[in-house]
């Protein structure tokens, strides 16, 4: 074979090796770079995406300026600029209005990672002033080259000025160096409320001086703080005062400096409790292998769903695990890099030594020797591939650890939600208790003026008052502490003001599956078990990778050149080499490697069993605690019901006692009964808290805490169960007249899936003034509350629309309702709302005479306005309206005015077939501007065209299912409303 053929063969072999290497690189790139970066990296940002999905991303534009050398330049494509966190970046966010117009401008502070809103309000009534530029200044410590070098010398304090308008336009307006600073300035801190910028200046000896300038970079001052010690660093947590670190006490501590009077005080975080910071926060969205900044707005009130999304996105411990997960993903790509071929080269000289022969001419005989080539390991390809698979499982373990951290932190945050809700409820309980204690103390104080016999009782009453105040203060401090913990869990600054949504959560209604099924769910879903499983699987790949002490085999292709110069070759070769080595400990290494990993796999199997057992035992304990809390709830609920009735009876006796009986009666009997009831309410609130916490614990032990928001919402008092219904009750006297009548009503309500009853109290609410009916109504109210049924007052008389005294009658009726509610403490069952049943369309002349209709409509709206004004925000106000108000154009103006005055409308969709009802209600829901109930008529007394009568219970159930199914999921739809109890009672409970 000739020299040329050898070169072709060598080149072909080299290309084959390079081709294999290329395929290997492409495989690594496909598996690691694409699959991992595009797919595996997505869970790194799953928390941020959950936050965006829950709170919703704002419409905003990002504006970025960058300090480069001696100039400040605007970045043309900020979405492609990832370094918004860098100190040389100046970043603004223009958060747009809901209608798409440009809104407020916010500056991103890279030191605190907060958004600072820039004020740009027009001065005076002239709208043109809104576009006049406003000034925003920043001070940065920059090197002469314009880069942020806090560790280097020769820093300068530079004032950067920007101009912006109320429409959100911003531009760089200039910079100026602050001169005359003795030392090297660093850490500028803006106190914008004071118009000052503080900074530290470091002299040649490393001693720091505290200095300041105004917003114009003038009025340079050095602040001598006396015995403040050596100041290490400064910052501000409220924009008004300066916080600095020093060794004033002999150890590092934080102090607060008031720039107005120079006063120095010990720093306390409580000084800055909930300052009402900007509600906008910055998070990230991941898409197509890249992240982009996203601005979201915190809600005014936070519920469980908001809290969960914040914890997933911003919790520090979760962020730490997320960063470790991201590092593990990078490690996957590193693991297979040794499979790449290595490039090597060698260059030198070859010269005869002449030790044993006289060759002479050392320099003249010196040759240039060079070598360049590629070497591809062969035996290590399988090993590195297995190590890469093991690295994938390491990343899987890191993800499971991230999931476990999320599981734990979300559960912790929701438990805090229940604890804070309990303290909110107890605040109301303690306010009522303190009123009761105060009345008792006042009673004994009055008696003590007559004689000293009641001195001990007065001291006892005062002691209870003091203890009550102490408990209230403890609850307040505990509330602040729990909120601080919750803000930490949510990744919010302590200055952020948060208000939790007030909600009654009926966790006693929660049930869990069979314990065996829950165990299966825990084993399949708990991240701790998944992490232990991943570690066990990883051991198999590490075992398959083989020992580090092993045989080596390398294929290499190299080009070798030797000559006097580059154009005068002595040798010019292509070398193809297959080389290898085998350790003398090769077999022993393989045997020990196998034994080692066999033991490791056995230990990991044992560990998996231990972890699985721990999870299942913890689940059993959580279930046991939850069941115990449910039993405790039943006992506390019965206790509360007993003391509520005891308080009612005490009030009754007090109201009917004669003068002789009053002298023998305990004057504090009502006070004592109410106190016992309030204590019972507090006990019930505590067990409700325990139910919530223990419910969360069960979900945590199955590894599914992130699903809690959807589950808990189903037990919320704010959750609108569109399968529930309301019921008209015109014959209220009959329903409340006897215990049997009340029991029959409750049976019918339960059978009809009723959660609201509109009880007719007569035109002037006289049922609330006549003592016998008042007490019976109170019993009825308490019984309905026990079954979760709201009782609303139903008012309205046809003559009100034409009677000049109607306003007075309506006012009297509403006032009696308010007085009835006011006679009870805030924790007793009360009338929940008011419904006005007036039908101007039923008055003769409304359909045919425009003047009559106009007068009736005016009278109707005047009555609604009086009701709305009289009730205010104390309770909701609803009305009944016919379908025609929505379907006929001439009446829609009336309907819109009704909607503005009320909180909801029951549409009297009175037809004789479900199909007619469905067609009519579809139009109503399109036109509706608020909550809507669909009223159905079942009375035999109604016109045949307006009622679904007659039907038996099965037919009724089919109609209800058909109609509900048509409207479920429509936001305005609040459920069905049945007219009325007297019509449904026979079919629902068989009582006539």
Short mmCIF file of N, CA and C in Angstrom, two decimals, residues 627-762:
data_model
loop_
_atom_site.label_atom_id
_atom_site.label_comp_id
_atom_site.label_asym_id
_atom_site.label_seq_id
_atom_site.Cartn_x
_atom_site.Cartn_y
_atom_site.Cartn_z
N UNK A 627 -59.80 12.87 63.38
CA UNK A 627 -61.04 12.25 63.86
C UNK A 627 -61.34 12.69 65.29
N UNK A 628 -60.30 12.80 66.11
CA UNK A 628 -60.50 13.26 67.49
C UNK A 628 -61.03 14.68 67.50
N UNK A 629 -60.52 15.52 66.59
CA UNK A 629 -60.99 16.91 66.52
C UNK A 629 -62.45 16.96 66.07
N UNK A 630 -62.86 16.06 65.18
CA UNK A 630 -64.26 16.04 64.75
C UNK A 630 -65.18 15.67 65.91
N UNK A 631 -64.75 14.69 66.71
CA UNK A 631 -65.55 14.32 67.89
C UNK A 631 -65.59 15.48 68.87
N UNK A 632 -64.44 16.13 69.04
CA UNK A 632 -64.38 17.28 69.95
C UNK A 632 -65.28 18.40 69.44
N UNK A 633 -65.33 18.57 68.13
CA UNK A 633 -66.17 19.60 67.55
C UNK A 633 -67.65 19.32 67.85
N UNK A 634 -68.05 18.07 67.71
CA UNK A 634 -69.44 17.71 68.00
C UNK A 634 -69.79 18.02 69.45
N UNK A 635 -68.85 17.71 70.37
CA UNK A 635 -69.10 17.98 71.78
C UNK A 635 -69.16 19.48 72.05
N UNK A 636 -68.22 20.23 71.48
CA UNK A 636 -68.19 21.69 71.69
C UNK A 636 -69.41 22.35 71.04
N UNK A 637 -69.85 21.81 69.93
CA UNK A 637 -71.02 22.37 69.27
C UNK A 637 -72.27 22.18 70.13
N UNK A 638 -72.40 20.97 70.71
CA UNK A 638 -73.53 20.73 71.62
C UNK A 638 -73.43 21.64 72.84
N UNK A 639 -72.22 21.84 73.31
CA UNK A 639 -72.00 22.72 74.45
C UNK A 639 -72.44 24.15 74.13
N UNK A 640 -72.07 24.62 72.95
CA UNK A 640 -72.45 25.98 72.54
C UNK A 640 -73.96 26.09 72.38
N UNK A 641 -74.57 25.05 71.81
CA UNK A 641 -76.02 25.07 71.64
C UNK A 641 -76.73 25.14 72.99
N UNK A 642 -76.21 24.41 73.96
CA UNK A 642 -76.81 24.43 75.30
C UNK A 642 -76.72 25.82 75.92
N UNK A 643 -75.55 26.44 75.87
CA UNK A 643 -75.39 27.74 76.51
C UNK A 643 -76.12 28.84 75.75
N UNK A 644 -76.30 28.68 74.44
CA UNK A 644 -77.11 29.64 73.69
C UNK A 644 -78.55 29.61 74.17
N UNK A 645 -79.07 28.39 74.35
CA UNK A 645 -80.44 28.26 74.84
C UNK A 645 -80.55 28.77 76.28
N UNK A 646 -79.52 28.53 77.07
CA UNK A 646 -79.52 29.01 78.45
C UNK A 646 -79.56 30.54 78.49
N UNK A 647 -78.83 31.20 77.60
CA UNK A 647 -78.84 32.66 77.54
C UNK A 647 -80.21 33.16 77.09
N UNK A 648 -80.84 32.46 76.15
CA UNK A 648 -82.17 32.88 75.70
C UNK A 648 -83.17 32.79 76.84
N UNK A 649 -83.13 31.67 77.57
CA UNK A 649 -84.07 31.48 78.68
C UNK A 649 -83.84 32.52 79.77
N UNK A 650 -82.56 32.84 80.03
CA UNK A 650 -82.26 33.85 81.05
C UNK A 650 -82.83 35.21 80.65
N UNK A 651 -82.70 35.56 79.38
CA UNK A 651 -83.28 36.82 78.92
C UNK A 651 -84.81 36.80 79.03
N UNK A 652 -85.38 35.65 78.71
CA UNK A 652 -86.84 35.53 78.78
C UNK A 652 -87.34 35.74 80.21
N UNK A 653 -86.72 35.06 81.17
CA UNK A 653 -87.12 35.22 82.57
C UNK A 653 -86.94 36.66 83.04
N UNK A 654 -85.88 37.28 82.59
CA UNK A 654 -85.64 38.67 82.99
C UNK A 654 -86.75 39.58 82.47
N UNK A 655 -87.28 39.27 81.27
CA UNK A 655 -88.29 40.13 80.68
C UNK A 655 -89.68 39.90 81.26
N UNK A 656 -89.95 38.73 81.87
CA UNK A 656 -91.31 38.44 82.36
C UNK A 656 -91.41 38.45 83.88
N UNK A 657 -90.28 38.60 84.59
CA UNK A 657 -90.32 38.61 86.06
C UNK A 657 -91.13 39.79 86.56
N UNK A 658 -91.95 39.52 87.60
CA UNK A 658 -92.65 40.60 88.29
C UNK A 658 -91.71 41.26 89.27
N UNK A 659 -92.17 42.33 89.91
CA UNK A 659 -91.30 43.03 90.87
C UNK A 659 -90.89 42.13 92.02
N UNK A 660 -91.84 41.29 92.53
CA UNK A 660 -91.50 40.39 93.63
C UNK A 660 -90.51 39.33 93.18
N UNK A 661 -90.73 38.79 91.98
CA UNK A 661 -89.81 37.77 91.47
C UNK A 661 -88.45 38.35 91.15
N UNK A 662 -88.44 39.61 90.70
CA UNK A 662 -87.17 40.26 90.36
C UNK A 662 -86.29 40.41 91.58
N UNK A 663 -86.92 40.65 92.74
CA UNK A 663 -86.14 40.81 93.97
C UNK A 663 -85.45 39.51 94.36
N UNK A 664 -86.05 38.36 93.96
CA UNK A 664 -85.47 37.06 94.30
C UNK A 664 -84.53 36.55 93.22
N UNK A 665 -84.56 37.15 92.06
CA UNK A 665 -83.76 36.67 90.93
C UNK A 665 -82.33 37.19 91.00
N UNK A 666 -81.40 36.39 90.52
CA UNK A 666 -79.99 36.82 90.44
C UNK A 666 -79.90 37.92 89.38
N UNK A 667 -79.50 39.13 89.76
CA UNK A 667 -79.45 40.22 88.77
C UNK A 667 -78.40 40.01 87.69
N UNK A 668 -77.49 39.10 87.93
CA UNK A 668 -76.43 38.84 86.94
C UNK A 668 -76.67 37.53 86.19
N UNK A 669 -77.89 37.01 86.25
CA UNK A 669 -78.17 35.73 85.60
C UNK A 669 -77.94 35.79 84.10
N UNK A 670 -78.46 36.86 83.47
CA UNK A 670 -78.25 37.00 82.02
C UNK A 670 -76.78 37.21 81.72
N UNK A 671 -76.13 38.04 82.53
CA UNK A 671 -74.70 38.29 82.34
C UNK A 671 -73.91 37.00 82.42
N UNK A 672 -74.22 36.18 83.40
CA UNK A 672 -73.51 34.91 83.57
C UNK A 672 -73.79 33.96 82.41
N UNK A 673 -75.04 33.89 81.96
CA UNK A 673 -75.40 32.99 80.86
C UNK A 673 -74.71 33.41 79.57
N UNK A 674 -74.68 34.70 79.30
CA UNK A 674 -74.01 35.19 78.10
C UNK A 674 -72.52 34.91 78.18
N UNK A 675 -71.94 35.10 79.37
CA UNK A 675 -70.51 34.82 79.54
C UNK A 675 -70.21 33.35 79.26
N UNK A 676 -71.06 32.45 79.77
CA UNK A 676 -70.85 31.02 79.53
C UNK A 676 -70.98 30.70 78.04
N UNK A 677 -71.92 31.37 77.38
CA UNK A 677 -72.07 31.14 75.95
C UNK A 677 -70.84 31.62 75.17
N UNK A 678 -70.33 32.79 75.54
CA UNK A 678 -69.15 33.32 74.83
C UNK A 678 -67.93 32.43 75.06
N UNK A 679 -67.76 31.92 76.25
CA UNK A 679 -66.66 30.99 76.51
C UNK A 679 -66.83 29.74 75.66
N UNK A 680 -68.08 29.26 75.54
CA UNK A 680 -68.34 28.08 74.71
C UNK A 680 -68.03 28.38 73.24
N UNK A 681 -68.37 29.60 72.78
CA UNK A 681 -68.06 29.99 71.41
C UNK A 681 -66.55 30.00 71.19
N UNK A 682 -65.81 30.50 72.18
CA UNK A 682 -64.35 30.49 72.07
C UNK A 682 -63.81 29.07 71.99
N UNK A 683 -64.39 28.16 72.77
CA UNK A 683 -63.96 26.76 72.70
C UNK A 683 -64.27 26.15 71.36
N UNK A 684 -65.44 26.50 70.79
CA UNK A 684 -65.79 25.99 69.47
C UNK A 684 -64.84 26.55 68.40
N UNK A 685 -64.47 27.82 68.53
CA UNK A 685 -63.53 28.42 67.58
C UNK A 685 -62.18 27.71 67.64
N UNK A 686 -61.76 27.37 68.84
CA UNK A 686 -60.47 26.68 68.98
C UNK A 686 -60.49 25.31 68.33
N UNK A 687 -61.58 24.58 68.51
CA UNK A 687 -61.62 23.25 67.91
C UNK A 687 -61.78 23.35 66.39
N UNK A 688 -62.42 24.42 65.90
CA UNK A 688 -62.46 24.63 64.44
C UNK A 688 -61.06 24.88 63.90
N UNK A 689 -60.27 25.64 64.67
CA UNK A 689 -58.88 25.85 64.27
C UNK A 689 -58.14 24.51 64.23
N UNK A 690 -58.34 23.69 65.27
CA UNK A 690 -57.68 22.39 65.32
C UNK A 690 -58.12 21.51 64.15
N UNK A 691 -59.40 21.58 63.81
CA UNK A 691 -59.88 20.79 62.67
C UNK A 691 -59.15 21.20 61.39
N UNK A 692 -59.02 22.51 61.18
CA UNK A 692 -58.34 22.99 59.99
C UNK A 692 -56.89 22.56 59.95
N UNK A 693 -56.18 22.73 61.07
CA UNK A 693 -54.77 22.37 61.13
C UNK A 693 -54.58 20.88 60.92
N UNK A 694 -55.44 20.08 61.53
CA UNK A 694 -55.29 18.63 61.41
C UNK A 694 -55.72 18.13 60.03
N UNK A 695 -56.64 18.84 59.41
CA UNK A 695 -56.98 18.52 58.02
C UNK A 695 -55.77 18.77 57.12
N UNK A 696 -55.10 19.88 57.34
CA UNK A 696 -53.88 20.19 56.58
C UNK A 696 -52.82 19.12 56.81
N UNK A 697 -52.68 18.66 58.05
CA UNK A 697 -51.66 17.66 58.36
C UNK A 697 -51.89 16.36 57.60
N UNK A 698 -53.15 15.96 57.43
CA UNK A 698 -53.43 14.74 56.68
C UNK A 698 -52.97 14.90 55.24
N UNK A 699 -53.27 16.03 54.63
CA UNK A 699 -52.84 16.26 53.25
C UNK A 699 -51.32 16.36 53.17
N UNK A 700 -50.70 16.95 54.17
CA UNK A 700 -49.24 17.03 54.16
C UNK A 700 -48.63 15.63 54.20
N UNK A 701 -49.20 14.74 55.02
CA UNK A 701 -48.63 13.41 55.16
C UNK A 701 -48.86 12.54 53.94
N UNK A 702 -49.76 12.96 53.05
CA UNK A 702 -49.88 12.26 51.77
C UNK A 702 -49.05 12.94 50.69
N UNK A 703 -48.35 14.03 51.06
CA UNK A 703 -47.47 14.71 50.11
C UNK A 703 -48.19 15.59 49.12
N UNK A 704 -49.42 16.03 49.46
CA UNK A 704 -50.23 16.74 48.47
C UNK A 704 -50.72 18.09 49.00
N UNK A 705 -49.88 18.79 49.74
CA UNK A 705 -50.30 20.07 50.32
C UNK A 705 -50.68 21.10 49.26
N UNK A 706 -50.06 21.03 48.10
CA UNK A 706 -50.34 22.04 47.07
C UNK A 706 -51.76 21.94 46.52
N UNK A 707 -52.46 20.83 46.81
CA UNK A 707 -53.84 20.69 46.37
C UNK A 707 -54.82 21.23 47.40
N UNK A 708 -54.31 21.69 48.55
CA UNK A 708 -55.19 22.13 49.62
C UNK A 708 -56.11 23.30 49.25
N UNK A 709 -55.63 24.32 48.51
CA UNK A 709 -56.54 25.44 48.21
C UNK A 709 -57.84 25.00 47.56
N UNK A 710 -57.77 24.11 46.56
CA UNK A 710 -58.99 23.65 45.90
C UNK A 710 -59.89 22.89 46.87
N UNK A 711 -59.28 22.12 47.78
CA UNK A 711 -60.07 21.35 48.72
C UNK A 711 -60.72 22.24 49.76
N UNK A 712 -59.97 23.19 50.31
CA UNK A 712 -60.48 24.03 51.38
C UNK A 712 -61.56 24.97 50.87
N UNK A 713 -61.44 25.42 49.63
CA UNK A 713 -62.45 26.33 49.08
C UNK A 713 -63.84 25.72 49.09
N UNK A 714 -63.91 24.39 49.01
CA UNK A 714 -65.20 23.73 49.03
C UNK A 714 -65.91 23.83 50.36
N UNK A 715 -65.17 24.15 51.44
CA UNK A 715 -65.76 24.27 52.77
C UNK A 715 -65.89 25.73 53.20
N UNK A 716 -65.66 26.65 52.28
CA UNK A 716 -65.67 28.07 52.60
C UNK A 716 -67.11 28.61 52.61
N UNK A 717 -67.36 29.53 53.54
CA UNK A 717 -68.66 30.20 53.56
C UNK A 717 -68.84 31.08 52.33
N UNK A 718 -67.72 31.46 51.70
CA UNK A 718 -67.79 32.28 50.49
C UNK A 718 -67.95 31.45 49.23
N UNK A 719 -67.79 30.15 49.40
CA UNK A 719 -67.96 29.26 48.25
C UNK A 719 -69.44 29.17 47.90
N UNK A 720 -69.77 29.51 46.69
CA UNK A 720 -71.16 29.46 46.25
C UNK A 720 -71.45 28.07 45.70
N UNK A 721 -72.20 27.30 46.49
CA UNK A 721 -72.62 25.98 46.03
C UNK A 721 -73.87 26.16 45.18
N UNK A 722 -73.69 26.11 43.87
CA UNK A 722 -74.80 26.39 42.98
C UNK A 722 -75.86 25.29 42.96
N UNK A 723 -75.59 24.19 43.70
CA UNK A 723 -76.60 23.14 43.80
C UNK A 723 -77.53 23.38 44.98
N UNK A 724 -77.20 24.34 45.85
CA UNK A 724 -78.07 24.68 46.98
C UNK A 724 -79.19 25.61 46.51
N UNK A 725 -80.23 25.72 47.34
CA UNK A 725 -81.40 26.51 46.94
C UNK A 725 -81.89 27.32 48.13
N UNK A 726 -82.74 28.32 47.82
CA UNK A 726 -83.41 29.09 48.86
C UNK A 726 -84.90 28.80 48.81
N UNK A 727 -85.62 29.26 49.84
CA UNK A 727 -87.02 28.91 49.96
C UNK A 727 -87.81 30.07 50.56
N UNK A 728 -88.93 30.41 49.91
CA UNK A 728 -89.85 31.39 50.48
C UNK A 728 -90.64 30.74 51.63
N UNK A 729 -90.81 31.47 52.72
CA UNK A 729 -91.63 31.01 53.84
C UNK A 729 -92.60 32.13 54.20
N UNK A 730 -93.82 32.04 53.63
CA UNK A 730 -94.82 33.06 53.92
C UNK A 730 -95.54 32.76 55.24
N UNK A 731 -95.79 31.50 55.53
CA UNK A 731 -96.52 31.12 56.74
C UNK A 731 -95.53 30.92 57.89
N UNK A 732 -94.85 31.99 58.24
CA UNK A 732 -93.81 31.90 59.25
C UNK A 732 -94.38 31.53 60.61
N UNK A 733 -95.53 32.04 60.96
CA UNK A 733 -96.12 31.73 62.26
C UNK A 733 -96.33 30.23 62.43
N UNK A 734 -96.78 29.56 61.39
CA UNK A 734 -97.03 28.12 61.48
C UNK A 734 -95.72 27.35 61.65
N UNK A 735 -94.66 27.82 60.96
CA UNK A 735 -93.38 27.11 61.02
C UNK A 735 -92.69 27.28 62.38
N UNK A 736 -92.93 28.43 63.04
CA UNK A 736 -92.25 28.67 64.31
C UNK A 736 -93.16 28.47 65.51
N UNK A 737 -94.45 28.21 65.25
CA UNK A 737 -95.42 28.18 66.33
C UNK A 737 -95.22 27.06 67.31
N UNK A 738 -94.78 25.90 66.85
CA UNK A 738 -94.57 24.75 67.72
C UNK A 738 -93.25 24.08 67.38
N UNK A 739 -92.68 23.33 68.34
CA UNK A 739 -91.45 22.58 68.01
C UNK A 739 -91.67 21.62 66.85
N UNK A 740 -92.87 21.04 66.75
CA UNK A 740 -93.14 20.11 65.64
C UNK A 740 -93.14 20.85 64.31
N UNK A 741 -93.67 22.07 64.31
CA UNK A 741 -93.67 22.86 63.08
C UNK A 741 -92.26 23.21 62.63
N UNK A 742 -91.41 23.59 63.59
CA UNK A 742 -90.01 23.91 63.26
C UNK A 742 -89.29 22.67 62.76
N UNK A 743 -89.51 21.53 63.44
CA UNK A 743 -88.86 20.28 63.03
C UNK A 743 -89.28 19.88 61.63
N UNK A 744 -90.58 20.05 61.31
CA UNK A 744 -91.07 19.71 59.97
C UNK A 744 -90.41 20.60 58.92
N UNK A 745 -90.25 21.88 59.23
CA UNK A 745 -89.60 22.78 58.28
C UNK A 745 -88.15 22.36 58.04
N UNK A 746 -87.44 22.03 59.11
CA UNK A 746 -86.04 21.65 58.97
C UNK A 746 -85.89 20.36 58.17
N UNK A 747 -86.81 19.41 58.35
CA UNK A 747 -86.77 18.18 57.55
C UNK A 747 -86.97 18.49 56.06
N UNK A 748 -87.92 19.37 55.78
CA UNK A 748 -88.18 19.74 54.39
C UNK A 748 -86.99 20.49 53.81
N UNK A 749 -86.40 21.39 54.60
CA UNK A 749 -85.25 22.16 54.12
C UNK A 749 -84.07 21.24 53.81
N UNK A 750 -83.85 20.25 54.66
CA UNK A 750 -82.75 19.32 54.42
C UNK A 750 -83.02 18.49 53.17
N UNK A 751 -84.25 18.05 52.99
CA UNK A 751 -84.60 17.25 51.81
C UNK A 751 -84.49 18.07 50.54
N UNK A 752 -84.77 19.38 50.65
CA UNK A 752 -84.73 20.24 49.47
C UNK A 752 -83.38 20.88 49.23
N UNK A 753 -82.38 20.51 50.03
CA UNK A 753 -81.03 21.08 49.88
C UNK A 753 -81.07 22.61 50.02
N UNK A 754 -81.77 23.07 51.05
CA UNK A 754 -81.99 24.50 51.28
C UNK A 754 -80.91 25.05 52.21
N UNK A 755 -80.32 26.19 51.84
CA UNK A 755 -79.37 26.84 52.74
C UNK A 755 -79.75 28.29 53.04
N UNK A 756 -80.93 28.72 52.55
CA UNK A 756 -81.41 30.08 52.83
C UNK A 756 -82.93 30.08 52.82
N UNK A 757 -83.53 30.70 53.82
CA UNK A 757 -84.98 30.81 53.88
C UNK A 757 -85.37 32.27 54.01
N UNK A 758 -86.36 32.69 53.21
CA UNK A 758 -86.89 34.05 53.28
C UNK A 758 -88.16 34.01 54.12
N UNK A 759 -88.03 34.39 55.38
CA UNK A 759 -89.13 34.28 56.34
C UNK A 759 -89.91 35.58 56.39
N UNK A 760 -91.22 35.48 56.11
CA UNK A 760 -92.09 36.66 56.12
C UNK A 760 -92.34 37.08 57.57
N UNK A 761 -91.96 38.32 57.91
CA UNK A 761 -92.12 38.84 59.27
C UNK A 761 -93.28 39.82 59.36
N UNK A 762 -94.09 39.83 58.33
CA UNK A 762 -95.23 40.75 58.22
C UNK A 762 -94.71 42.17 57.93
#
